[in-house]
mmCIF file of C-alpha atoms and ligand atoms in Angstrom:
data_model
loop_
_atom_site.group_PDB
_atom_site.id
_atom_site.type_symbol
_atom_site.label_atom_id
_atom_site.label_comp_id
_atom_site.label_asym_id
_atom_site.label_seq_id
_atom_site.Cartn_x
_atom_site.Cartn_y
_atom_site.Cartn_z
ATOM 1 C CA MET A 1 20.992 -18.375 13.531
ATOM 2 C CA SER A 2 22.097 -16.967 16.887
ATOM 3 C CA GLU A 3 21.314 -13.475 18.103
ATOM 4 C CA SER A 4 24.958 -12.441 17.638
ATOM 5 C CA THR A 5 25.075 -13.418 13.961
ATOM 6 C CA ILE A 6 25.395 -10.446 11.634
ATOM 7 C CA ARG A 7 23.418 -11.005 8.439
ATOM 8 C CA SER A 8 24.727 -9.702 5.125
ATOM 9 C CA ALA A 9 21.329 -8.304 4.237
ATOM 10 C CA VAL A 10 17.938 -7.860 5.837
ATOM 11 C CA ILE A 11 14.966 -6.797 3.720
ATOM 12 C CA CYS A 12 12.016 -5.101 5.379
ATOM 13 C CA GLY A 13 8.730 -5.527 3.506
ATOM 14 C CA SER A 14 7.038 -8.181 1.377
ATOM 15 C CA GLY A 15 5.584 -6.353 -1.618
ATOM 16 C CA PRO A 16 6.995 -6.565 -5.153
ATOM 17 C CA ALA A 17 10.059 -4.515 -4.092
ATOM 18 C CA GLY A 18 10.875 -6.681 -1.078
ATOM 19 C CA TYR A 19 10.434 -10.029 -2.832
ATOM 20 C CA THR A 20 12.416 -8.863 -5.859
ATOM 21 C CA ALA A 21 15.225 -7.712 -3.547
ATOM 22 C CA GLY A 22 15.035 -11.170 -1.948
ATOM 23 C CA ILE A 23 15.326 -12.913 -5.305
ATOM 24 C CA TYR A 24 18.391 -10.862 -6.284
ATOM 25 C CA LEU A 25 20.186 -10.983 -2.922
ATOM 26 C CA SER A 26 19.658 -14.719 -2.520
ATOM 27 C CA ARG A 27 20.871 -15.382 -6.059
ATOM 28 C CA ALA A 28 24.009 -13.443 -5.087
ATOM 29 C CA ASN A 29 24.524 -16.008 -2.270
ATOM 30 C CA LEU A 30 23.926 -13.422 0.431
ATOM 31 C CA SER A 31 21.266 -15.469 2.292
ATOM 32 C CA PRO A 32 18.965 -12.515 2.952
ATOM 33 C CA LEU A 33 16.380 -12.458 5.688
ATOM 34 C CA LEU A 34 13.075 -10.828 4.761
ATOM 35 C CA LEU A 35 10.786 -9.414 7.449
ATOM 36 C CA ALA A 36 7.350 -9.691 5.866
ATOM 37 C CA GLY A 37 5.660 -6.910 7.867
ATOM 38 C CA PRO A 38 2.009 -6.533 8.942
ATOM 39 C CA GLN A 39 0.472 -7.124 5.505
ATOM 40 C CA VAL A 40 2.176 -10.114 3.927
ATOM 41 C CA GLY A 41 2.392 -9.598 0.167
ATOM 42 C CA GLY A 42 1.642 -5.881 0.474
ATOM 43 C CA GLN A 43 -0.999 -3.808 -1.237
ATOM 44 C CA LEU A 44 -1.420 -6.015 -4.298
ATOM 45 C CA THR A 45 -3.036 -8.681 -2.147
ATOM 46 C CA THR A 46 -5.974 -6.300 -1.786
ATOM 47 C CA THR A 47 -6.519 -5.684 -5.505
ATOM 48 C CA THR A 48 -8.257 -7.779 -8.102
ATOM 49 C CA VAL A 49 -6.674 -8.556 -11.410
ATOM 50 C CA ILE A 50 -3.368 -6.892 -12.236
ATOM 51 C CA GLU A 51 -3.588 -6.111 -15.919
ATOM 52 C CA ASN A 52 -0.383 -4.126 -16.369
ATOM 53 C CA PHE A 53 2.312 -6.412 -14.990
ATOM 54 C CA PRO A 54 4.271 -7.614 -18.041
ATOM 55 C CA GLY A 55 4.240 -11.336 -18.755
ATOM 56 C CA PHE A 56 0.556 -11.927 -18.006
ATOM 57 C CA PRO A 57 -1.380 -11.220 -21.215
ATOM 58 C CA GLU A 58 -4.696 -12.179 -19.557
ATOM 59 C CA GLY A 59 -3.872 -10.340 -16.308
ATOM 60 C CA GLN A 60 -3.032 -11.956 -12.997
ATOM 61 C CA ASP A 61 -4.780 -12.145 -9.625
ATOM 62 C CA GLY A 62 -2.966 -9.847 -7.158
ATOM 63 C CA ASN A 63 -2.787 -12.460 -4.389
ATOM 64 C CA LYS A 64 -1.507 -15.111 -6.767
ATOM 65 C CA LEU A 65 1.137 -12.755 -8.146
ATOM 66 C CA MET A 66 2.436 -12.029 -4.652
ATOM 67 C CA MET A 67 2.323 -15.664 -3.541
ATOM 68 C CA ASP A 68 4.346 -16.583 -6.607
ATOM 69 C CA MET A 69 6.877 -13.822 -5.894
ATOM 70 C CA GLU A 70 7.197 -15.102 -2.319
ATOM 71 C CA THR A 71 7.716 -18.663 -3.522
ATOM 72 C CA GLN A 72 10.324 -17.470 -6.026
ATOM 73 C CA ALA A 73 12.190 -15.552 -3.301
ATOM 74 C CA LYS A 74 12.087 -18.619 -1.009
ATOM 75 C CA ASN A 75 13.126 -21.021 -3.772
ATOM 76 C CA ASN A 76 16.172 -18.875 -4.412
ATOM 77 C CA GLY A 77 17.162 -18.941 -0.742
ATOM 78 C CA THR A 78 15.487 -15.970 0.961
ATOM 79 C CA GLU A 79 14.538 -16.706 4.552
ATOM 80 C CA ILE A 80 11.176 -15.159 5.359
ATOM 81 C CA LEU A 81 10.187 -14.163 8.854
ATOM 82 C CA TYR A 82 6.536 -13.216 9.375
ATOM 83 C CA GLU A 83 7.392 -10.441 11.799
ATOM 84 C CA ILE A 84 7.355 -6.622 11.743
ATOM 85 C CA ALA A 85 10.361 -4.297 11.731
ATOM 86 C CA THR A 86 9.893 -1.666 14.440
ATOM 87 C CA GLY A 87 13.184 0.261 14.546
ATOM 88 C CA LEU A 88 16.614 0.703 13.003
ATOM 89 C CA ARG A 89 19.892 1.836 14.540
ATOM 90 C CA ARG A 90 23.602 1.720 13.872
ATOM 91 C CA GLU A 91 25.769 -0.302 16.266
ATOM 92 C CA GLY A 92 29.500 -0.403 15.492
ATOM 93 C CA ASP A 93 30.027 -1.743 11.973
ATOM 94 C CA HIS A 94 26.479 -2.970 11.442
ATOM 95 C CA TYR A 95 22.796 -2.135 11.857
ATOM 96 C CA VAL A 96 20.311 -3.488 14.343
ATOM 97 C CA ILE A 97 16.767 -3.916 13.118
ATOM 98 C CA GLU A 98 14.347 -4.053 16.034
ATOM 99 C CA SER A 99 11.498 -6.401 15.246
ATOM 100 C CA THR A 100 8.507 -8.102 16.842
ATOM 101 C CA GLN A 101 10.831 -11.149 17.064
ATOM 102 C CA GLY A 102 13.655 -9.198 18.763
ATOM 103 C CA PRO A 103 16.787 -7.477 17.428
ATOM 104 C CA ILE A 104 18.343 -8.644 14.153
ATOM 105 C CA LYS A 105 21.829 -7.579 13.011
ATOM 106 C CA ALA A 106 22.806 -6.841 9.422
ATOM 107 C CA TYR A 107 25.508 -5.096 7.390
ATOM 108 C CA THR A 108 23.000 -3.882 4.823
ATOM 109 C CA VAL A 109 19.300 -3.153 5.082
ATOM 110 C CA VAL A 110 16.889 -2.859 2.172
ATOM 111 C CA LEU A 111 13.777 -0.879 3.082
ATOM 112 C CA CYS A 112 10.707 -1.939 1.095
ATOM 113 C CA THR A 113 7.900 -1.278 3.569
ATOM 114 C CA GLY A 114 5.619 0.319 0.976
ATOM 115 C CA ALA A 115 2.661 2.558 1.731
ATOM 116 C CA SER A 116 -0.802 2.266 3.321
ATOM 117 C CA PRO A 117 -4.193 3.716 2.373
ATOM 118 C CA LYS A 118 -4.895 7.259 3.571
ATOM 119 C CA LEU A 119 -7.990 8.054 5.628
ATOM 120 C CA LEU A 120 -10.166 11.179 5.631
ATOM 121 C CA GLY A 121 -9.577 11.993 9.292
ATOM 122 C CA ILE A 122 -13.223 12.574 10.222
ATOM 123 C CA GLU A 123 -14.589 11.199 13.479
ATOM 124 C CA THR A 124 -17.373 9.025 12.049
ATOM 125 C CA GLU A 125 -14.906 7.299 9.734
ATOM 126 C CA GLN A 126 -13.434 5.800 12.930
ATOM 127 C CA THR A 127 -16.858 5.072 14.438
ATOM 128 C CA PHE A 128 -17.752 2.827 11.499
ATOM 129 C CA TRP A 129 -14.239 1.605 10.695
ATOM 130 C CA ASN A 130 -14.575 -1.977 9.437
ATOM 131 C CA TYR A 131 -18.343 -1.759 10.027
ATOM 132 C CA GLY A 132 -19.150 0.022 6.779
ATOM 133 C CA VAL A 133 -15.986 2.074 6.294
ATOM 134 C CA HIS A 134 -13.277 0.214 4.355
ATOM 135 C CA THR A 135 -10.280 0.723 2.103
ATOM 136 C CA CYS A 136 -10.428 -2.507 0.111
ATOM 137 C CA ALA A 137 -13.407 -3.402 -2.060
ATOM 138 C CA VAL A 138 -12.017 -6.812 -2.934
ATOM 139 C CA CYS A 139 -11.656 -7.677 0.743
ATOM 140 C CA ASP A 140 -14.929 -6.273 2.040
ATOM 141 C CA GLY A 141 -17.197 -5.551 -0.941
ATOM 142 C CA GLY A 142 -18.882 -8.953 -0.610
ATOM 143 C CA PHE A 143 -20.661 -7.774 2.570
ATOM 144 C CA TYR A 144 -22.613 -5.241 0.538
ATOM 145 C CA ARG A 145 -24.035 -7.400 -2.230
ATOM 146 C CA GLY A 146 -27.115 -5.833 -3.808
ATOM 147 C CA LYS A 147 -26.697 -2.656 -1.721
ATOM 148 C CA GLU A 148 -25.775 0.965 -2.460
ATOM 149 C CA VAL A 149 -22.244 2.051 -1.605
ATOM 150 C CA VAL A 150 -19.975 5.093 -1.849
ATOM 151 C CA VAL A 151 -16.385 5.261 -3.096
ATOM 152 C CA VAL A 152 -14.256 8.311 -2.273
ATOM 153 C CA GLY A 153 -11.500 9.507 -4.617
ATOM 154 C CA GLY A 154 -10.858 10.391 -8.220
ATOM 155 C CA GLY A 155 -7.749 8.378 -9.040
ATOM 156 C CA ASP A 156 -7.147 4.944 -10.564
ATOM 157 C CA SER A 157 -7.728 3.230 -7.230
ATOM 158 C CA ALA A 158 -11.148 4.834 -6.850
ATOM 159 C CA MET A 159 -12.128 3.894 -10.419
ATOM 160 C CA GLU A 160 -10.916 0.346 -9.878
ATOM 161 C CA GLU A 161 -12.759 -0.005 -6.572
ATOM 162 C CA ALA A 162 -15.941 1.500 -8.024
ATOM 163 C CA SER A 163 -15.867 -0.691 -11.139
ATOM 164 C CA TYR A 164 -15.274 -3.779 -9.032
ATOM 165 C CA LEU A 165 -18.110 -2.899 -6.653
ATOM 166 C CA THR A 166 -20.606 -2.559 -9.519
ATOM 167 C CA LYS A 167 -20.271 -6.316 -9.997
ATOM 168 C CA LEU A 168 -21.678 -6.830 -6.490
ATOM 169 C CA CYS A 169 -23.667 -3.758 -5.591
ATOM 170 C CA GLU A 170 -26.836 -2.162 -6.825
ATOM 171 C CA LYS A 171 -25.334 1.315 -7.171
ATOM 172 C CA VAL A 172 -21.983 2.985 -6.559
ATOM 173 C CA THR A 173 -21.610 6.721 -5.946
ATOM 174 C CA VAL A 174 -18.103 8.047 -6.529
ATOM 175 C CA VAL A 175 -17.416 11.129 -4.431
ATOM 176 C CA HIS A 176 -14.683 13.369 -5.808
ATOM 177 C CA ARG A 177 -13.566 16.732 -4.478
ATOM 178 C CA ARG A 178 -13.043 18.201 -7.969
ATOM 179 C CA ASP A 179 -14.953 18.084 -11.263
ATOM 180 C CA GLU A 180 -12.202 16.263 -13.115
ATOM 181 C CA LEU A 181 -10.811 12.801 -12.488
ATOM 182 C CA ARG A 182 -7.141 12.153 -11.773
ATOM 183 C CA ALA A 183 -7.486 8.563 -13.015
ATOM 184 C CA SER A 184 -5.828 7.394 -16.249
ATOM 185 C CA ALA A 185 -7.947 7.866 -19.375
ATOM 186 C CA VAL A 186 -8.791 4.201 -19.853
ATOM 187 C CA MET A 187 -9.886 3.621 -16.242
ATOM 188 C CA ALA A 188 -11.780 6.911 -16.084
ATOM 189 C CA LYS A 189 -13.651 6.076 -19.302
ATOM 190 C CA ARG A 190 -14.596 2.622 -18.011
ATOM 191 C CA ALA A 191 -16.047 4.129 -14.826
ATOM 192 C CA LEU A 192 -17.743 7.082 -16.513
ATOM 193 C CA GLU A 193 -19.492 4.731 -18.950
ATOM 194 C CA ASN A 194 -20.589 2.285 -16.249
ATOM 195 C CA PRO A 195 -24.371 2.738 -15.798
ATOM 196 C CA LYS A 196 -24.187 1.600 -12.152
ATOM 197 C CA ILE A 197 -21.764 4.383 -11.207
ATOM 198 C CA GLU A 198 -22.979 7.875 -10.331
ATOM 199 C CA PHE A 199 -20.533 10.724 -9.712
ATOM 200 C CA ALA A 200 -20.841 13.321 -6.956
ATOM 201 C CA TRP A 201 -18.500 16.038 -8.237
ATOM 202 C CA ASN A 202 -16.954 18.829 -6.163
ATOM 203 C CA SER A 203 -18.000 16.985 -3.061
ATOM 204 C CA ALA A 204 -16.466 16.011 0.252
ATOM 205 C CA VAL A 205 -17.619 13.535 2.857
ATOM 206 C CA GLU A 206 -18.718 15.472 5.899
ATOM 207 C CA GLU A 207 -20.014 12.603 7.974
ATOM 208 C CA VAL A 208 -20.765 8.904 7.876
ATOM 209 C CA LEU A 209 -24.270 8.298 9.182
ATOM 210 C CA GLY A 210 -25.516 5.111 10.740
ATOM 211 C CA GLU A 211 -26.750 3.192 13.747
ATOM 212 C CA VAL A 212 -24.545 2.146 16.637
ATOM 213 C CA GLU A 213 -26.079 -0.513 18.879
ATOM 214 C CA SER A 214 -22.868 -1.664 20.520
ATOM 215 C CA LYS A 215 -19.110 -1.788 19.905
ATOM 216 C CA HIS A 216 -19.517 -4.666 17.480
ATOM 217 C CA LYS A 217 -22.996 -3.988 16.203
ATOM 218 C CA LYS A 218 -23.208 -0.952 14.004
ATOM 219 C CA ARG A 219 -24.086 -0.177 10.434
ATOM 220 C CA VAL A 220 -23.789 2.640 7.954
ATOM 221 C CA THR A 221 -26.996 3.981 6.451
ATOM 222 C CA ALA A 222 -25.851 7.065 4.520
ATOM 223 C CA VAL A 223 -22.941 9.359 3.751
ATOM 224 C CA ARG A 224 -23.388 13.119 4.205
ATOM 225 C CA LEU A 225 -21.764 15.042 1.365
ATOM 226 C CA LYS A 226 -20.881 18.693 1.252
ATOM 227 C CA ASN A 227 -20.874 20.447 -2.074
ATOM 228 C CA LEU A 228 -17.589 22.349 -2.134
ATOM 229 C CA LYS A 229 -18.911 24.896 -4.641
ATOM 230 C CA ASP A 230 -22.055 26.067 -2.850
ATOM 231 C CA GLY A 231 -21.655 24.601 0.648
ATOM 232 C CA SER A 232 -24.926 22.658 0.466
ATOM 233 C CA THR A 233 -25.176 19.213 2.038
ATOM 234 C CA ARG A 234 -27.097 16.084 1.119
ATOM 235 C CA ASP A 235 -27.267 12.511 2.416
ATOM 236 C CA VAL A 236 -26.533 9.734 -0.051
ATOM 237 C CA PRO A 237 -28.077 6.442 1.089
ATOM 238 C CA ALA A 238 -25.285 3.881 1.419
ATOM 239 C CA THR A 239 -24.419 0.819 3.457
ATOM 240 C CA ALA A 240 -20.673 1.276 3.030
ATOM 241 C CA MET A 241 -18.012 3.819 2.173
ATOM 242 C CA PHE A 242 -14.801 2.708 0.475
ATOM 243 C CA LEU A 243 -11.874 5.111 0.693
ATOM 244 C CA ALA A 244 -9.467 5.313 -2.249
ATOM 245 C CA ILE A 245 -7.730 8.636 -1.651
ATOM 246 C CA GLY A 246 -4.094 7.696 -1.961
ATOM 247 C CA HIS A 247 -1.472 6.335 0.342
ATOM 248 C CA LYS A 248 0.942 7.178 3.147
ATOM 249 C CA PRO A 249 4.406 5.588 3.159
ATOM 250 C CA ASN A 250 5.052 3.131 6.001
ATOM 251 C CA THR A 251 8.014 4.968 7.474
ATOM 252 C CA ASP A 252 6.896 6.073 10.949
ATOM 253 C CA TRP A 253 9.198 3.433 12.431
ATOM 254 C CA LEU A 254 12.174 5.085 10.661
ATOM 255 C CA SER A 255 11.412 8.610 11.803
ATOM 256 C CA GLY A 256 14.538 10.351 13.088
ATOM 257 C CA THR A 257 16.780 7.618 11.625
ATOM 258 C CA VAL A 258 16.445 7.754 7.856
ATOM 259 C CA ASP A 259 16.053 11.026 5.947
ATOM 260 C CA MET A 260 12.543 11.480 4.600
ATOM 261 C CA GLU A 261 10.316 14.109 2.973
ATOM 262 C CA ASP A 262 7.703 15.923 5.057
ATOM 263 C CA THR A 263 5.184 13.494 3.575
ATOM 264 C CA GLY A 264 7.152 10.540 4.982
ATOM 265 C CA TYR A 265 8.542 9.263 1.673
ATOM 266 C CA LEU A 266 12.176 8.221 2.118
ATOM 267 C CA LYS A 267 14.807 10.317 0.376
ATOM 268 C CA ILE A 268 17.105 8.288 -1.854
ATOM 269 C CA ASP A 269 19.635 9.070 -4.563
ATOM 270 C CA GLY A 270 19.720 7.588 -8.060
ATOM 271 C CA HIS A 271 21.253 4.409 -6.646
ATOM 272 C CA CYS A 272 18.540 3.706 -4.063
ATOM 273 C CA ARG A 273 20.898 4.897 -1.300
ATOM 274 C CA THR A 274 19.421 6.520 1.786
ATOM 275 C CA ASN A 275 21.461 8.902 3.946
ATOM 276 C CA LEU A 276 22.739 5.889 5.935
ATOM 277 C CA PRO A 277 25.617 3.967 4.345
ATOM 278 C CA GLY A 278 24.491 0.412 3.610
ATOM 279 C CA VAL A 279 20.801 1.233 3.945
ATOM 280 C CA PHE A 280 18.899 1.200 0.665
ATOM 281 C CA ALA A 281 15.236 1.696 -0.200
ATOM 282 C CA GLY A 282 13.001 0.509 -3.032
ATOM 283 C CA GLY A 283 9.339 0.820 -4.006
ATOM 284 C CA ASP A 284 6.400 2.830 -2.675
ATOM 285 C CA VAL A 285 8.319 3.644 0.501
ATOM 286 C CA HIS A 286 10.168 6.331 -1.484
ATOM 287 C CA ASP A 287 8.423 6.473 -4.844
ATOM 288 C CA HIS A 288 5.487 8.865 -4.903
ATOM 289 C CA THR A 289 5.668 9.325 -8.652
ATOM 290 C CA TYR A 290 5.152 5.973 -10.344
ATOM 291 C CA ARG A 291 3.818 3.695 -7.558
ATOM 292 C CA GLN A 292 3.329 0.696 -9.807
ATOM 293 C CA ALA A 293 3.982 -2.963 -9.035
ATOM 294 C CA ILE A 294 6.454 -3.155 -11.886
ATOM 295 C CA THR A 295 8.370 -0.027 -10.818
ATOM 296 C CA ALA A 296 8.424 -1.262 -7.204
ATOM 297 C CA ALA A 297 9.888 -4.571 -8.398
ATOM 298 C CA GLY A 298 12.431 -2.634 -10.463
ATOM 299 C CA PHE A 299 13.439 -0.497 -7.494
ATOM 300 C CA GLY A 300 13.712 -3.625 -5.326
ATOM 301 C CA CYS A 301 16.110 -5.076 -7.879
ATOM 302 C CA MET A 302 18.178 -1.870 -7.976
ATOM 303 C CA ALA A 303 18.333 -1.612 -4.181
ATOM 304 C CA ALA A 304 19.454 -5.251 -3.939
ATOM 305 C CA LEU A 305 22.170 -4.809 -6.572
ATOM 306 C CA GLU A 306 23.388 -1.706 -4.754
ATOM 307 C CA ALA A 307 23.431 -3.573 -1.420
ATOM 308 C CA GLU A 308 25.447 -6.350 -3.053
ATOM 309 C CA ARG A 309 27.949 -3.833 -4.462
ATOM 310 C CA TYR A 310 28.217 -2.074 -1.095
ATOM 311 C CA LEU A 311 28.981 -5.345 0.689
ATOM 312 C CA SER A 312 31.768 -6.276 -1.708
ATOM 313 C CA ARG A 313 33.180 -2.721 -1.831
ATOM 314 C CA GLU A 314 33.321 -2.595 1.977
ATOM 315 C CA GLY A 315 34.838 -6.078 2.164
ATOM 316 C CA LEU A 316 31.855 -7.386 4.146
ATOM 317 C CA VAL A 317 31.423 -10.581 2.093
HETATM 318 P P1 NAP B 1 -3.948 9.096 -6.414
HETATM 319 O O1 NAP B 1 -3.653 8.955 -7.845
HETATM 320 O O2 NAP B 1 -3.060 9.892 -5.539
HETATM 321 O O3 NAP B 1 -5.449 9.619 -6.276
HETATM 322 C C1 NAP B 1 -5.988 9.950 -5.023
HETATM 323 C C2 NAP B 1 -7.350 10.567 -5.248
HETATM 324 O O4 NAP B 1 -7.938 10.832 -3.970
HETATM 325 C C3 NAP B 1 -7.281 11.889 -6.003
HETATM 326 O O5 NAP B 1 -8.353 11.982 -6.898
HETATM 327 C C4 NAP B 1 -7.390 12.929 -4.881
HETATM 328 O O6 NAP B 1 -8.043 14.084 -5.287
HETATM 329 C C5 NAP B 1 -8.250 12.218 -3.867
HETATM 330 N N1 NAP B 1 -7.934 12.622 -2.494
HETATM 331 C C6 NAP B 1 -6.725 12.677 -1.889
HETATM 332 N N2 NAP B 1 -6.840 13.076 -0.606
HETATM 333 C C7 NAP B 1 -8.159 13.304 -0.402
HETATM 334 C C8 NAP B 1 -8.909 13.727 0.709
HETATM 335 N N3 NAP B 1 -8.344 13.999 1.887
HETATM 336 N N4 NAP B 1 -10.235 13.852 0.550
HETATM 337 C C9 NAP B 1 -10.841 13.569 -0.625
HETATM 338 N N5 NAP B 1 -10.185 13.143 -1.723
HETATM 339 C C10 NAP B 1 -8.865 13.009 -1.611
HETATM 340 O O7 NAP B 1 -4.013 7.657 -5.682
HETATM 341 P P2 NAP B 1 -4.472 6.253 -6.284
HETATM 342 O O8 NAP B 1 -5.739 6.333 -7.006
HETATM 343 O O9 NAP B 1 -4.388 5.347 -5.098
HETATM 344 O O10 NAP B 1 -3.325 5.870 -7.324
HETATM 345 C C11 NAP B 1 -1.968 5.834 -6.898
HETATM 346 C C12 NAP B 1 -1.086 5.321 -8.037
HETATM 347 O O11 NAP B 1 -1.362 3.947 -8.270
HETATM 348 C C13 NAP B 1 -1.320 6.049 -9.343
HETATM 349 O O12 NAP B 1 -0.102 6.203 -9.997
HETATM 350 C C14 NAP B 1 -2.211 5.106 -10.108
HETATM 351 O O13 NAP B 1 -2.080 5.239 -11.503
HETATM 352 C C15 NAP B 1 -1.743 3.759 -9.615
HETATM 353 N N6 NAP B 1 -2.808 2.750 -9.704
HETATM 354 C C16 NAP B 1 -2.888 1.990 -10.827
HETATM 355 C C17 NAP B 1 -3.886 1.029 -10.952
HETATM 356 C C18 NAP B 1 -3.942 0.174 -12.166
HETATM 357 O O14 NAP B 1 -3.302 0.542 -13.155
HETATM 358 N N7 NAP B 1 -4.617 -0.953 -12.152
HETATM 359 C C19 NAP B 1 -4.848 0.883 -9.937
HETATM 360 C C20 NAP B 1 -4.760 1.704 -8.821
HETATM 361 C C21 NAP B 1 -3.737 2.639 -8.711
HETATM 362 P P3 NAP B 1 -7.371 15.119 -6.330
HETATM 363 O O15 NAP B 1 -7.481 14.468 -7.664
HETATM 364 O O16 NAP B 1 -8.173 16.346 -6.178
HETATM 365 O O17 NAP B 1 -5.954 15.276 -5.865
#
């Protein structure tokens, strides 16, 4: 396709929302192009078994689920480009999506760029980033077999990461800033009853301690915790710290173009419409309430159907 071709629809993002949008738009004969983004398959590729996606009574591996969604989108006619969208602007009657491959033109754009793990923002988190500080137990937990590790957070992600890590590690300390978990009852119960998990309540990570020999040779030895009730500190021996403290929507590249909340979540109406006509959004990029794979897929479907309606209403197909 030449640079001057204007696509009917371009989808940005390759999580459940993006692939579902691809399935729907390709089945509507709109030959969508999907820009996969920096993490192909999105966040689910970093989880273990997905137990709450309907249709899989025994659960499904996150990577497998996303690979199957990608295959389904491709089989239906979605063209997938393993590039990253970097900007969006209006030009005449269409949009231009700037990407790592160059500019791409489209009449409609479906934004499904999801969200990324949040970090604590302390200096030593950066010092040991990827050398003991991680955000994905499934990806990096294997390095810490038989060792003691720390997980930060009190939500479902933290409980999931901690429970997973107990299968590999000697001991897992969950650090939570309050004395009550945010996690769902079933996941909280599983973690609270796990004998390999210890909880550090009302605590915050003050520092990651370790040894730095060189840029690529460093290791974590402990995590310094501050008790938020009495201000006391203590060092918990650990070879790794896994952060599970929520997510930030991947919308920096849309700043100043698409209306968003202060937190970066895109603002949409009940029909997945952004403030820009013909630009729709679906999934974690706007949804800070449900943030589930199944809701993301549902939003991707809605955004695609709305894009399809927009194209026919505007006489663009
Ligand atoms: P979350 O529910 O927003 O929980 C984030 C946790 O991190 C909270 O406990 C929060 O503390 C803590 N936190 C936030 N910022 C912090 C900071 N700067 N320092 C220390 N602690 C901080 O995020 P999530 O666990 O990633 O879950 C997101 C959504 O995905 C939820 O709807 C969840 O149900 C879903 N999810 C589902 C599954 C599953 O069903 N298999 C697995 C993972 C996630 P406070 O509690 O004090 O706010």
